[in-house]
Short mmCIF file of C-alpha atoms and ligand atoms in Angstrom, two decimals:
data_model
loop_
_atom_site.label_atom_id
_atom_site.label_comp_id
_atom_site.label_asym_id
_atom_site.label_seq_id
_atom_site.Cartn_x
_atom_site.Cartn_y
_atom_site.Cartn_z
CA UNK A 732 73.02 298.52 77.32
CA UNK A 733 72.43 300.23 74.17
CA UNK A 734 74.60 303.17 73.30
CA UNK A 735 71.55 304.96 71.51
CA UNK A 736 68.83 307.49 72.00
CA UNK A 737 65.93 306.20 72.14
CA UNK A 738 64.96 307.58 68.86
CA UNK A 739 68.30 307.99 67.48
CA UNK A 740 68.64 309.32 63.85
CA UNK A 741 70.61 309.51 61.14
CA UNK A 742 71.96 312.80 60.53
CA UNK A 743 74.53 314.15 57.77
CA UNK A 744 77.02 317.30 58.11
CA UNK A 745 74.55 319.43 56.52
CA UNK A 746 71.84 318.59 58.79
CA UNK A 747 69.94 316.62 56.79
CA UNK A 748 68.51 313.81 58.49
CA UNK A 749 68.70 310.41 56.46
CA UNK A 750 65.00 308.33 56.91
CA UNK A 751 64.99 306.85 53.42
CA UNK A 752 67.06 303.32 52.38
CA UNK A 753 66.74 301.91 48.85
CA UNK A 754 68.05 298.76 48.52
CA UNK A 755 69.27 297.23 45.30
CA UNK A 756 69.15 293.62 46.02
CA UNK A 757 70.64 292.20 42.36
CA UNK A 758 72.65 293.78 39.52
CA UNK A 759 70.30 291.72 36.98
CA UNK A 760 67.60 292.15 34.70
CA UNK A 761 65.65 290.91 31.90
CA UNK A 762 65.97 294.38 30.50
CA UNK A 763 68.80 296.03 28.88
CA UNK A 764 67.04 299.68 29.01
CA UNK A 765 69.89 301.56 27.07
CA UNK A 766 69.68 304.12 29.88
CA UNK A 767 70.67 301.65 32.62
CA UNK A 768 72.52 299.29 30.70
CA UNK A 769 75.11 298.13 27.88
CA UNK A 770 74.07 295.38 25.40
CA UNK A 771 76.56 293.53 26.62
CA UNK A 772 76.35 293.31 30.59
CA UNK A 773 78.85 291.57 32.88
CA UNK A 774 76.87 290.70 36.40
CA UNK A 775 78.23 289.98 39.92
CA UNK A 776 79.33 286.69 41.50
CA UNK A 777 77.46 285.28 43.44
CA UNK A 778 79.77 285.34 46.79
CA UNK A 779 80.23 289.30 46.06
CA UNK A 780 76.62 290.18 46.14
CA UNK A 781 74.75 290.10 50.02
CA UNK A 782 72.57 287.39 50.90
CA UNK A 783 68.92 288.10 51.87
CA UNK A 784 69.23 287.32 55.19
CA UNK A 785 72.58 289.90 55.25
CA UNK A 786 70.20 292.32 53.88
CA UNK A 787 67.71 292.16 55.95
CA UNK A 788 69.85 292.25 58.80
CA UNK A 789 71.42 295.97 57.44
CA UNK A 790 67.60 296.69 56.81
CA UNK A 791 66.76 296.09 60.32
CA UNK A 792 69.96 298.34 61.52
CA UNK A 793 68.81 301.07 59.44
CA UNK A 794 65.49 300.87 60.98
CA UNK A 795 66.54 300.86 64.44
CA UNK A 796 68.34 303.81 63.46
CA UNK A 797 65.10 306.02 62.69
CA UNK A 798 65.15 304.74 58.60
CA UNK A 799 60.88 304.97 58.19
CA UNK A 800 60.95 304.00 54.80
CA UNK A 801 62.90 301.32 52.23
CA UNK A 802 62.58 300.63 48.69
CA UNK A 803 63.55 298.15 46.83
CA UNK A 804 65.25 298.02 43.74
CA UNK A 805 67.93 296.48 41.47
CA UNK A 806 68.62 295.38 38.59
CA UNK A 807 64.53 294.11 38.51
CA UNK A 808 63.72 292.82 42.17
CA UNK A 809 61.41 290.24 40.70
CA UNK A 810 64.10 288.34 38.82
CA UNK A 811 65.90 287.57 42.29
CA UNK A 812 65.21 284.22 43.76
CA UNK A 813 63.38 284.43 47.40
CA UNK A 814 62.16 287.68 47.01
CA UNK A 815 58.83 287.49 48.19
CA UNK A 816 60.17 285.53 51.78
CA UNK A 817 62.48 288.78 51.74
CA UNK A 818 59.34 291.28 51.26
CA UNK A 819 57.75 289.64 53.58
CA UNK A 820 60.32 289.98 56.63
CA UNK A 821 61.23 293.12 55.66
CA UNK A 822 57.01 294.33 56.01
CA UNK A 823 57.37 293.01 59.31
CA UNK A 824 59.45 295.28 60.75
CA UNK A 825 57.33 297.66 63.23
CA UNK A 826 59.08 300.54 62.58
CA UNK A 827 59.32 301.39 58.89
CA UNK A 828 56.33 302.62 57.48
CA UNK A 829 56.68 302.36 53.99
CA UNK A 830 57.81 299.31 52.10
CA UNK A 831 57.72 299.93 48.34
CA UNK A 832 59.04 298.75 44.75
CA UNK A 833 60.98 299.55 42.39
CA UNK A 834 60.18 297.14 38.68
CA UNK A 835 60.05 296.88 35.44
CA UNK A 836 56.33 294.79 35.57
CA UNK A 837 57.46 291.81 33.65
CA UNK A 838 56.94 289.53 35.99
CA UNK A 839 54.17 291.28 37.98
CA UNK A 840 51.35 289.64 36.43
CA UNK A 841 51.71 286.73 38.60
CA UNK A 842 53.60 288.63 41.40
CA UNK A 843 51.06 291.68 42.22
CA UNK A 844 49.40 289.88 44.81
CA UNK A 845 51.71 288.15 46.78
CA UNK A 846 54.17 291.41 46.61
CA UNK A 847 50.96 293.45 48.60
CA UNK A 848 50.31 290.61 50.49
CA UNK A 849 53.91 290.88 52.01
CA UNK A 850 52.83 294.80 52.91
CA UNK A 851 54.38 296.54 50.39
CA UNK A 852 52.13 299.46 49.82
CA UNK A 853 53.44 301.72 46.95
CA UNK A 854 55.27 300.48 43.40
CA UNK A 855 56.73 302.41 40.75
CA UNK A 856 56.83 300.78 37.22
CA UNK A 857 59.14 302.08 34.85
CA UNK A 858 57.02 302.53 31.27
CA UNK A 859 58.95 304.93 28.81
CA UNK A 860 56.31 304.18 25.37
CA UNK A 861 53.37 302.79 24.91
CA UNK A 862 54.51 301.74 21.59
CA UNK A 863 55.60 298.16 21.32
CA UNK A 864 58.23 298.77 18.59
CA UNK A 865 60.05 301.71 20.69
CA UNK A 866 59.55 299.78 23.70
CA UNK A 867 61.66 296.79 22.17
CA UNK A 868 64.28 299.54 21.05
CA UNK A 869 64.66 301.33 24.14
CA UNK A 870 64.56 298.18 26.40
CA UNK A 871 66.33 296.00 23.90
CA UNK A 872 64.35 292.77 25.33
CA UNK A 873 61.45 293.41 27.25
CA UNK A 874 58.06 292.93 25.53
CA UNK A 875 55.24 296.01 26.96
CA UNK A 876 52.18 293.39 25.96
CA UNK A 877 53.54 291.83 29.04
CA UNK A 878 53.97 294.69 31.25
CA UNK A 879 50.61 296.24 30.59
CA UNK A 880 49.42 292.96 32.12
CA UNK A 881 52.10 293.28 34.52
CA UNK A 882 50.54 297.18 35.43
CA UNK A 883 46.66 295.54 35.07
CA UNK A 884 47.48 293.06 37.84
CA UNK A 885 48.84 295.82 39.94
CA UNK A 886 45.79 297.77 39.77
CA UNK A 887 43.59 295.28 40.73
CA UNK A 888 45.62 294.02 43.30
CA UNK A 889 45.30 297.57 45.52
CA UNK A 890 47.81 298.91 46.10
CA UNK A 891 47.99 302.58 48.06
CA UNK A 892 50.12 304.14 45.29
CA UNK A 893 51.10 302.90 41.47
CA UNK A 894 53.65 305.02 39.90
CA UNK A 895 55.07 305.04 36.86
CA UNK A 896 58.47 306.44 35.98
CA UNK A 897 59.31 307.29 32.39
CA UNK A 898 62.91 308.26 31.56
CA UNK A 899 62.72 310.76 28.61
CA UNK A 900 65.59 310.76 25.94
CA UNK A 901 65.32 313.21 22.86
CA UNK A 902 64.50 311.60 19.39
CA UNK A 903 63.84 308.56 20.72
CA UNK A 904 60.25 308.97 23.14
CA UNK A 905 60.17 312.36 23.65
CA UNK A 906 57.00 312.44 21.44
CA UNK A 907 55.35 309.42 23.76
CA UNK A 908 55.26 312.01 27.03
CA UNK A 909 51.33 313.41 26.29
CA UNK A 910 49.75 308.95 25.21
CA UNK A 911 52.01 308.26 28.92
CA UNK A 912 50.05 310.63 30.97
CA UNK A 913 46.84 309.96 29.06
CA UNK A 914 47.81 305.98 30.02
CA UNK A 915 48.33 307.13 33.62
CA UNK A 916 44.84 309.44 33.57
CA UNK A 917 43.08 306.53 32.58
CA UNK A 918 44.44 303.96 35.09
CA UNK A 919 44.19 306.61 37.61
CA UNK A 920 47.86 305.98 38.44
CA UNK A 921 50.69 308.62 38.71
CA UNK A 922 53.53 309.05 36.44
CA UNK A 923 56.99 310.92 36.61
CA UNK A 924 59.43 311.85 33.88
CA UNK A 925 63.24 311.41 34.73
CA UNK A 926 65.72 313.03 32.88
CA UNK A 927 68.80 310.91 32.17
CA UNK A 928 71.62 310.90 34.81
CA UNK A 929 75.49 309.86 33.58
CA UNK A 930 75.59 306.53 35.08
CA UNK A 931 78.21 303.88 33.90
CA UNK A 932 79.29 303.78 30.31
CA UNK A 933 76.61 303.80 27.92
CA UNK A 934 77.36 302.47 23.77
CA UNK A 935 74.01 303.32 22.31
CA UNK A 936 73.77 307.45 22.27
CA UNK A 937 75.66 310.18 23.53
CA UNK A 938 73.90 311.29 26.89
CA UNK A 939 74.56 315.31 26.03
CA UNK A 940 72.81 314.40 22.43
CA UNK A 941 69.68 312.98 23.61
CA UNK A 942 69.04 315.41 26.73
CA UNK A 943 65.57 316.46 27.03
CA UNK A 944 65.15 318.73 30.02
CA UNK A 945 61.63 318.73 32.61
CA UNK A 946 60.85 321.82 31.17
CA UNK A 947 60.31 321.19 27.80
CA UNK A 948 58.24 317.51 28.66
CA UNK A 949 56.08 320.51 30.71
CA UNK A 950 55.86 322.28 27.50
CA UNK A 951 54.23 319.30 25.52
CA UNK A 952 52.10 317.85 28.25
CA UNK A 953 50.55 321.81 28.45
CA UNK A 954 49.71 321.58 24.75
CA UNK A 955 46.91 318.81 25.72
CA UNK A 956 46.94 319.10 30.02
CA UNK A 957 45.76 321.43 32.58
CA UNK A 958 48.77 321.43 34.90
CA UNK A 959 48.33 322.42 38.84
CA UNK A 960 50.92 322.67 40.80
CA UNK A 961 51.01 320.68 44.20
CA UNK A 962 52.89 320.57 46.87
CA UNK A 963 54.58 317.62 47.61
CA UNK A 964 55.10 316.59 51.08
CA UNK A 965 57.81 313.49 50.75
CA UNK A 966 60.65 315.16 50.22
CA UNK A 967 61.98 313.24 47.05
CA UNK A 968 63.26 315.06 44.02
CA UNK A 969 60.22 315.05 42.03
CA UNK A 970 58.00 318.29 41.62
CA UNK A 971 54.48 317.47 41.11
CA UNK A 972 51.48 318.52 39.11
CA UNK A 973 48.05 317.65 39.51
CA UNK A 974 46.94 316.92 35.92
CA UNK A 975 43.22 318.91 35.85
CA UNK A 976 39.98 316.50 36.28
CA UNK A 977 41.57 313.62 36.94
CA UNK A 978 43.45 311.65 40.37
CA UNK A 979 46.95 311.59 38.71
CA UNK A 980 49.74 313.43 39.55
CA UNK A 981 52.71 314.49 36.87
CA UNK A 982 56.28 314.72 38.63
CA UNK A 983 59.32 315.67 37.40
CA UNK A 984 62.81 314.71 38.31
CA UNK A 985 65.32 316.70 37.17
CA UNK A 986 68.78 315.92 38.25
CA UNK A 987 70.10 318.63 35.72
CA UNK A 988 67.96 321.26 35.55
CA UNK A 989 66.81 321.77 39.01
CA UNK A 990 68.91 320.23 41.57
CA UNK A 991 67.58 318.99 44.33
CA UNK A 992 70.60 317.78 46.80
CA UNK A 993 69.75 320.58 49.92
CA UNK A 994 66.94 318.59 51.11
CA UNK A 995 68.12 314.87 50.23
CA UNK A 996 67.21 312.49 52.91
CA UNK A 997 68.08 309.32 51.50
CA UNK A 998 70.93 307.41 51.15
CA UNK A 999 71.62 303.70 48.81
CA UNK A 1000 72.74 299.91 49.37
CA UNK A 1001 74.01 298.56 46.61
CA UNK A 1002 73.56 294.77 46.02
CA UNK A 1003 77.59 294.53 47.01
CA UNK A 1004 77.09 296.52 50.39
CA UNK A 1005 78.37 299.29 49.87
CA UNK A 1006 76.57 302.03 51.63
CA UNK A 1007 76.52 305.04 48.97
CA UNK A 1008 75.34 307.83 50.59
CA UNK A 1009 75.21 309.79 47.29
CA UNK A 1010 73.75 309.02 44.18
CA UNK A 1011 76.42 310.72 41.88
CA UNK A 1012 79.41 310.83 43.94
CA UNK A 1013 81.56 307.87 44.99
CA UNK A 1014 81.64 308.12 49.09
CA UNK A 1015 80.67 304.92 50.02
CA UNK A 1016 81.19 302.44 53.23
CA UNK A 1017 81.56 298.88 52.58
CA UNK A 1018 78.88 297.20 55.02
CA UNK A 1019 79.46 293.56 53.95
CA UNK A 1020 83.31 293.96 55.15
CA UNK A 1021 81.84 295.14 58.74
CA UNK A 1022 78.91 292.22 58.57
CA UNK A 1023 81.34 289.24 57.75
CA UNK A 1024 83.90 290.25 60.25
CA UNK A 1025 81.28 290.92 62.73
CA UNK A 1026 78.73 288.06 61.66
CA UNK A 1027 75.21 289.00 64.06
CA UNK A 1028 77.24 292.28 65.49
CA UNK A 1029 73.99 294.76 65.49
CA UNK A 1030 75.46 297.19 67.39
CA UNK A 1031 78.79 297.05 65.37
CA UNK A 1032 77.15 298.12 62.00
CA UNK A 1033 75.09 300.66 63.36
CA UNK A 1034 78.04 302.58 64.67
CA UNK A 1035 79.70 302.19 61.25
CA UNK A 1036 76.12 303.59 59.58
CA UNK A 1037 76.13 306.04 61.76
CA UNK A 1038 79.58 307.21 61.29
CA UNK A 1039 79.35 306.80 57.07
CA UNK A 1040 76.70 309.97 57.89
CA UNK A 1041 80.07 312.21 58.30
CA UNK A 1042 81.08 311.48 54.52
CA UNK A 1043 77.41 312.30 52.56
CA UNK A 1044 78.52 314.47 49.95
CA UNK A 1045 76.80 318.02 49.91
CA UNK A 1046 75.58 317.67 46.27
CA UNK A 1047 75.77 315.48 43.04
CA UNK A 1048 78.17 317.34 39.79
CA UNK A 1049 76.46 315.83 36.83
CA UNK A 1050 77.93 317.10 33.34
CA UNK A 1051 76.62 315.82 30.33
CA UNK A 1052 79.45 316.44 28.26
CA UNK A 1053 82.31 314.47 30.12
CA UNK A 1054 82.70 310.84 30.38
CA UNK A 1055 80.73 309.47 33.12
CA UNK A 1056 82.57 310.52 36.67
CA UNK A 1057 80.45 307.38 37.85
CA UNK A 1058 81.16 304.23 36.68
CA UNK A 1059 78.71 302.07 38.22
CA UNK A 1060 75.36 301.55 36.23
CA UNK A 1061 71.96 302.44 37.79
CA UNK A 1062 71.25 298.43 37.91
CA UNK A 1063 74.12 297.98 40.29
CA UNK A 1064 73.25 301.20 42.65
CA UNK A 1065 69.38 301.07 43.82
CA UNK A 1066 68.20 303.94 41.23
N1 SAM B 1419 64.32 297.45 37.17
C1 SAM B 1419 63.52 298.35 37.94
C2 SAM B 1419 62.92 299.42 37.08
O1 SAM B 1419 63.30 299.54 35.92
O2 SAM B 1419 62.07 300.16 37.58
C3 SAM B 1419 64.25 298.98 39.10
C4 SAM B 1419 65.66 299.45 38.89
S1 SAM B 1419 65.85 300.78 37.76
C5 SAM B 1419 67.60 301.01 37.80
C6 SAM B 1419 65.17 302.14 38.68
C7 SAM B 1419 64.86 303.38 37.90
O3 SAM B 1419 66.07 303.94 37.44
C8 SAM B 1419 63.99 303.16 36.69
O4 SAM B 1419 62.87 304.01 36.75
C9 SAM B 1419 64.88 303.56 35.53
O5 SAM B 1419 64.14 304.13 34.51
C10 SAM B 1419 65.83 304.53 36.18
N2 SAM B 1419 67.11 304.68 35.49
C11 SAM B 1419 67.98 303.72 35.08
N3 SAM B 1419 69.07 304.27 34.51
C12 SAM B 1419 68.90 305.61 34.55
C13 SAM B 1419 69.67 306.73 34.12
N4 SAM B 1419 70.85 306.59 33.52
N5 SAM B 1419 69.17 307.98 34.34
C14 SAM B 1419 67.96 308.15 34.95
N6 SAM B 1419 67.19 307.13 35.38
C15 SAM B 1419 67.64 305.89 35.18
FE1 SF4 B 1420 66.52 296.68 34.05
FE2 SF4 B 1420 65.29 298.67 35.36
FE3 SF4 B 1420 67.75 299.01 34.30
FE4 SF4 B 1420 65.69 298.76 32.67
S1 SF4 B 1420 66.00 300.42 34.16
S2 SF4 B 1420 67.69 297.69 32.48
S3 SF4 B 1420 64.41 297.38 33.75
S4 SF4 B 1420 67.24 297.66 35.93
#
């Protein structure tokens, strides 16, 4: 007999109840985004990082336990070998009711299609310039002819939502935020600026230096948008704006200027399984320790997932002007 409600959920100290997985399921990319990542990257061995079928199995505990929605995310999702069989199995599972992406479009062109037809119904698509030339400098490798293409097939393969995410860095595309939103009026897509969070070591700028804050992206975009507020029903971190005459919506995240911890209901795998149940503090569970020495034991992880609730950190403590408190890059966490 099972030793849970029938519609059991996961809820923290704080009351918050957790619904919301993201999954980063590899620490690699074909990007070096100097955001997310050093020049110089060392990835994970192969015997450290879960196997699919070890992440779907925590997938399918975390959806027995009342988890409605899971996005993936890396690293780029694409680049990982048998992730469309993974998409797939995880779009079977009755319960959730939102499968969606997290990528970087490179490889989307020939991946749109089959990535819907495994039910995934939103993506977001990280696009910080539509200038070819910044876009090499910012992602160090990535090429954007390729991820407009990438976007294209995305559009025309129907999907619910597209979103794009744009992270904004002063002096180097803080002047690209009014062509994005035009790019996202046109496609009739939605688009939200991210201001940088202190995530693993960085050797390219000083974080503090290049801060651009939601506000003054607002500014800009007013200079050239009607902005309407909305309000936004998902409970994520991003406040929206409906951009006048048009479908798309402007969001921003603001991890600095307007925290948004008191109504988090998410919580992160990363691609070693460790369950991080904030994104800027450390608490984490190691659920690949409890699945090896428990290989198929359902109801042991869910206890363990249910007890890591006890340990979700009130609130994030970003400051710009220390070192990175957190070592780990985005790539390696499920930003
Ligand atoms: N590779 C995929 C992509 O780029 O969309 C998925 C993984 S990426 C880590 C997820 C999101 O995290 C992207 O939108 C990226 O811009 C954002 N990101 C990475 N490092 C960040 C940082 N230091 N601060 C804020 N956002 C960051
Ligand atoms: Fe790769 Fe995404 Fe990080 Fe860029 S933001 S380096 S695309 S994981």
């Amino acid at each position: 007999m099972s030793n849970f409600p029938e519609t059991p959920q996961l809820v923290d100290r704080f009351g918050r109840t957790v619904d919301y997985l993201r999954i980063s399921i590899t620490d690699r990319c074909d990007f070096r985004c100097m955001y997310c990542m050093s020049e110089e990257m060392t990835f994970l061995p192969r015997a450290q990082i879960l196997t699919l079928e070890e992440i779907e199995f925590i997938a399918q505990a975390f959806a027995e336990l009342g988890v409605i929605k899971i996005r993936i995310t890396g690293g780029e999702p694409l680049v990982r070998r048998g992730v469309l069989g993974l998409l797939e199995r995880l779009g079977q599972i009755e319960s959730l009711n939102e499968l969606v992406l997290s990528t970087n479009a490179s490889k989307l062109e020939d991946m749109a299609e089959p990535i819907k037809q495994a039910g995934v119904k939103r993506i977001n698509i990280s696009l910080d310039t539509l200038d070819a030339d910044k876009f090499k400098q910012i992602t160090r490798t990535g090429d954007l002819s390729q991820v407009l293409k990438g976007i294209k097939a995305a559009t025309k393969a129907g999907f619910e939502k597209i979103k794009i995410n744009a992270v904004i860095l002063k002096n180097r595309n803080h002047l690209e935020t009014i062509d994005l939103v035009q790019f996202a009026v046109d496609q009739g897509i939605d688009i939200s600026f991210i201001e940088e969070m202190p995530l693993g070591v960085v050797s390219s700028h000083d974080r503090a230096e290049v801060y651009y804050s939601s506000d003054l992206i607002k500014a800009d975009l007013e200079e050239k948008f009607e902005l309407h507020a909305v309000a936004d029903n998902t409970g994520g971190p991003s406040v929206y704006f409906k951009v006048a005459e048009s479908n798309t919506r402007v969001g921003f995240i603001s991890p600095h200027s307007a925290n948004f911890c008191s109504t988090c209901n998410r919580v992160r795998l990363t691609v070693e399984g460790r369950l991080l149940l904030c994104l800027g503090n450390e608490h984490s569970v190691d659920l690949k320790k409890v699945i090896r020495a428990n290989p198929g034991d359902m109801e042991k992880l869910k206890l363990t997932i249910i007890e890591a609730m006890k340990i979700k950190p009130e609130k994030h403590e970003f400051d710009l002007t220390e070192q990175p408190i957190i070592l780990r890059h985005m790539s390696a966490t499920g930003g």
